[in-house]
Every structure is written in structure tokens, then in C-alpha cells.
Coordinates of N, CA and C in Angstrom, one line a residue:
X1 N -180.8 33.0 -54.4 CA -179.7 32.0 -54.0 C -178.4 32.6 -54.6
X2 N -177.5 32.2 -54.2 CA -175.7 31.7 -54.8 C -176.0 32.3 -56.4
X3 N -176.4 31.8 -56.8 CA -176.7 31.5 -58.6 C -177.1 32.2 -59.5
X4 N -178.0 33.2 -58.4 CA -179.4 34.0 -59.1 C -178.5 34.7 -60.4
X5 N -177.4 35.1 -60.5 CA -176.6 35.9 -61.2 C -176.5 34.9 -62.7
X6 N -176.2 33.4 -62.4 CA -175.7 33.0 -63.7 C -176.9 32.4 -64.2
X7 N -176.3 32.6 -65.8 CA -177.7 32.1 -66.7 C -177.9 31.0 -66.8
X8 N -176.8 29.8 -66.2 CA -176.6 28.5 -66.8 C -177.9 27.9 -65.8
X9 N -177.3 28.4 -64.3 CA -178.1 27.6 -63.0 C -179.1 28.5 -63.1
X10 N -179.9 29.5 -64.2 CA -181.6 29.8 -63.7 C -182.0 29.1 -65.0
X11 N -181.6 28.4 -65.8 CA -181.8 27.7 -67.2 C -182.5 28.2 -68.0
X12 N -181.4 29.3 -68.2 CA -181.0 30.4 -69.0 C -180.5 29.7 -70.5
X13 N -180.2 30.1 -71.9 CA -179.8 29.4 -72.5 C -178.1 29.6 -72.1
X14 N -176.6 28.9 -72.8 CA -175.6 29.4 -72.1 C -174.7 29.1 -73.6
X15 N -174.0 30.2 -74.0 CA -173.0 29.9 -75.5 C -172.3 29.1 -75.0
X16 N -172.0 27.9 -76.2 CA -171.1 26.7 -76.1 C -169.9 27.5 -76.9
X17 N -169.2 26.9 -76.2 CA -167.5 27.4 -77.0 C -167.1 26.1 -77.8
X18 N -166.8 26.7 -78.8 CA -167.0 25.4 -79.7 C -165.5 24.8 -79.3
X19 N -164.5 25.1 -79.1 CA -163.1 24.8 -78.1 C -163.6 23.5 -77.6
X20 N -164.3 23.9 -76.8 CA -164.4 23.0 -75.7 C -165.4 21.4 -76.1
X21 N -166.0 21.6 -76.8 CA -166.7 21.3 -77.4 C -166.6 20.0 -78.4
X22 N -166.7 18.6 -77.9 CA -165.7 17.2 -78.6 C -166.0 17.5 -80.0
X23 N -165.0 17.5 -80.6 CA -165.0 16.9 -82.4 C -165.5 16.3 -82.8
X24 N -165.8 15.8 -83.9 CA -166.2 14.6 -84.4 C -165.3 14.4 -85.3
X25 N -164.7 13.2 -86.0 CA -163.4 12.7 -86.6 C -164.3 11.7 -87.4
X26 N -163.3 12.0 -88.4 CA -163.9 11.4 -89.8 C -163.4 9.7 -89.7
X27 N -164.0 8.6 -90.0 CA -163.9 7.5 -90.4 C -162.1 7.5 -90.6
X28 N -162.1 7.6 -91.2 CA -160.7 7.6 -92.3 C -159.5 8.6 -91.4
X29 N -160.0 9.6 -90.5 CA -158.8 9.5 -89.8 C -159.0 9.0 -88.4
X30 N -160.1 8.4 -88.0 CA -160.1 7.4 -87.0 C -159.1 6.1 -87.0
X31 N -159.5 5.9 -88.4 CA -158.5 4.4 -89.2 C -156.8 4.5 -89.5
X32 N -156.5 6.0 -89.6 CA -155.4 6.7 -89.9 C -154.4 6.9 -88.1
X33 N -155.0 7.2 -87.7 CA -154.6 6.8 -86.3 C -154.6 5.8 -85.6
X34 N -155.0 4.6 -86.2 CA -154.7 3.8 -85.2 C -153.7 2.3 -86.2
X35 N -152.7 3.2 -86.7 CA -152.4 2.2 -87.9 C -150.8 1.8 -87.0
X36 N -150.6 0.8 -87.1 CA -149.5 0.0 -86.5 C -147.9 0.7 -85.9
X37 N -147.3 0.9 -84.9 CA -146.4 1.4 -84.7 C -144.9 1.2 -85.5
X38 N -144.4 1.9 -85.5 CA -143.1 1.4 -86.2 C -141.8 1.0 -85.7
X39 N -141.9 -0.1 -85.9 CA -139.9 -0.7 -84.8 C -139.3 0.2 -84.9
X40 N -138.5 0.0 -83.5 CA -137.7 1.2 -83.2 C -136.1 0.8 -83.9
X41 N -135.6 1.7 -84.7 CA -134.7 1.5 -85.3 C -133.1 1.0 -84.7
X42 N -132.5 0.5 -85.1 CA -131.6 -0.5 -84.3 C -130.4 0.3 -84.1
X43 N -129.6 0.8 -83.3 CA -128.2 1.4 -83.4 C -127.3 0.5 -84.5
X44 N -126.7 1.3 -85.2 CA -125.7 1.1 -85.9 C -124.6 0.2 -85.0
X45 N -124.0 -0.7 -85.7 CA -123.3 -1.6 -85.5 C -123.5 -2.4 -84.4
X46 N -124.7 -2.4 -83.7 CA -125.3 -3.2 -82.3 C -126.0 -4.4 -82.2
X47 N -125.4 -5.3 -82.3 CA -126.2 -6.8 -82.4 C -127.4 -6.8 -81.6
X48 N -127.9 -7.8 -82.5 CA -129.1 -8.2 -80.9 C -129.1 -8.7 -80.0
X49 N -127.8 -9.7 -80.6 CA -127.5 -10.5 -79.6 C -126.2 -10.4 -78.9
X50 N -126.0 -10.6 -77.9 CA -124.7 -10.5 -76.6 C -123.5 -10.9 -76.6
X51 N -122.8 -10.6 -76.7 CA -121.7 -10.8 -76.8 C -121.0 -11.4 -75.6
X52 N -120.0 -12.8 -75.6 CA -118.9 -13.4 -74.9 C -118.4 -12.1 -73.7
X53 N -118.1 -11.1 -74.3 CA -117.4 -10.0 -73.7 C -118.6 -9.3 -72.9
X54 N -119.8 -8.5 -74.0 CA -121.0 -8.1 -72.7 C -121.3 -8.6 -71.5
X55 N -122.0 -10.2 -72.1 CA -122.5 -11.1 -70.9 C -121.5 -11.3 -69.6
X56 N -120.2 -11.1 -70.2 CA -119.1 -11.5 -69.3 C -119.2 -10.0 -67.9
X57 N -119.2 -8.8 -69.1 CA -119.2 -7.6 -67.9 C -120.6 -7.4 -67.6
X58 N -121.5 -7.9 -67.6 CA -123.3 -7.9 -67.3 C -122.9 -8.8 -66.2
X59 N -122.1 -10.0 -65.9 CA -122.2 -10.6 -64.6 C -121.3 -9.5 -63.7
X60 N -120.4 -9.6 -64.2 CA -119.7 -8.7 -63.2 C -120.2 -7.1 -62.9
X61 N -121.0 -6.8 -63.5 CA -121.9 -5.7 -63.0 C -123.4 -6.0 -62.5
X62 N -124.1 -7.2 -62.5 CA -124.8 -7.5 -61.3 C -124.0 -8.2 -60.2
X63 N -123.0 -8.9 -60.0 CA -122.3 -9.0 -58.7 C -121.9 -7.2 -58.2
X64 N -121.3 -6.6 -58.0 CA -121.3 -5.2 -57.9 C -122.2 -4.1 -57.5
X65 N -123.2 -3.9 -58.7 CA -124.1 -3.6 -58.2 C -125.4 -3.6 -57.7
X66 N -125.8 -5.1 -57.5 CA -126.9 -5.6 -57.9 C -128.0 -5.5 -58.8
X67 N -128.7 -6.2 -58.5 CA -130.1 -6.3 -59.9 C -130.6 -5.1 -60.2
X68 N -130.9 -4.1 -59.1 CA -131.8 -3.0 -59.3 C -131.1 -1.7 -59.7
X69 N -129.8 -1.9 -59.9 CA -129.0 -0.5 -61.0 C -129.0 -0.5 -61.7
X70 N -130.2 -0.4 -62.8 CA -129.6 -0.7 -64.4 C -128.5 0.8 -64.9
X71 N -129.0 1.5 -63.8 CA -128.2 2.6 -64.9 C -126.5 2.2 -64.5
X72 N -126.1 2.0 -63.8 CA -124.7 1.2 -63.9 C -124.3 0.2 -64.2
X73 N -125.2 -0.4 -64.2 CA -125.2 -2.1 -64.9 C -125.0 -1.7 -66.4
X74 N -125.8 -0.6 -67.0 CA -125.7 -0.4 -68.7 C -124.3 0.5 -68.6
X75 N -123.9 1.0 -67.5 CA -123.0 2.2 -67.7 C -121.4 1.3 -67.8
X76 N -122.0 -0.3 -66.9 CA -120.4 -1.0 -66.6 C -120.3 -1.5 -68.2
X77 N -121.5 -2.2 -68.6 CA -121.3 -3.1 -70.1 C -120.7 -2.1 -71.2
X78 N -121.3 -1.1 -71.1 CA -120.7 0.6 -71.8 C -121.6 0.3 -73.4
X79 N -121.9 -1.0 -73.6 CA -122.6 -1.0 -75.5 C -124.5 -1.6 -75.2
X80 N -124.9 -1.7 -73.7 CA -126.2 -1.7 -74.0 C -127.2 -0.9 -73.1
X81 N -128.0 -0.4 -73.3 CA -128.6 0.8 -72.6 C -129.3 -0.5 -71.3
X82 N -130.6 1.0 -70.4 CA -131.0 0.6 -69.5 C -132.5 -1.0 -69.5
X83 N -133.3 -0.6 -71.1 CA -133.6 -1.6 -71.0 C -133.5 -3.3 -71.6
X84 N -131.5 -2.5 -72.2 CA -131.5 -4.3 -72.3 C -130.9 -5.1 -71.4
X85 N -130.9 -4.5 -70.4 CA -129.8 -5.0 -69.1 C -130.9 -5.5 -68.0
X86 N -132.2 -4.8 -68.5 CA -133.2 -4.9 -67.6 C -133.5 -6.4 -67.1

């Protein structure tokens, strides 16, 4: 047949590459990986909350551009990125 040549398909024995080959992971760094993400840090001087002036250019950049441009919508406000405009 096709195969006669390889040792795997005449069940032949065949070297494992240990590469390839799944790890085993210890308790403790199973538990070490899966430890809580960390908030993403806030820009300097950027409230969380909106400003009279933002909300004001946030409407006038969804009249303009509509709902689905955030990247101009963040680009008109100029102080909040794409997903707080979202």
C-alpha cells in the first residue's frame, strides 16, 4: 500500500517528540494563571464622568456622523477614545 514505507501506519513503534507532546502543569501554576485581571489604569487627568462640554460635542458628533463612526465621533470629542463613545 501508500504506507508500506512508514512505521507509524505498519504499527511500527514511532518517537514522540516531547515538543509536541501536552505538558502537564503543576496545581499552583494552574491557580497562578487564573488569578484575577487587573483594571486598566485610568488616563491621567480624565474623569469618568462627561463633561457639559464632551456630552455637548458627543451630540454634535453623532448628528454629523452618525452612530457607527466612533473613530470620528472620539476624534470630534478629542478627550474620549473609541470605546467610550461606543
Amino acid at each position: 500500500g501508500r504506507f508500506d514505507d512508514c512505521a507509524h501506519a505498519a504499527g511500527g513503534p514511532v518517537a514522540s517528540d516531547e515538543s509536541t507532546a501536552p505538558r502537564k502543569e503543576s496545581s499552583a501554576a494552574v491557580t497562578a494563571s487564573r488569578k484575577r485581571k487587573q483594571p486598566k489604569k485610568q488616563v491621567a487627568g480624565q474623569s469618568r464622568y462627561w463633561t457639559h462640554e464632551e456630552h455637548k460635542l458627543f451630540l454634535e458628533a453623532l448628528k454629523m456622523y452618525g452612530h457607527k463612526d466612533l473613530r470620528a465621533i472620539s476624534g470630534h470629542v478629542g478627550t474620549r477614545n473609541m470605546t467610550q463613545v461606543r
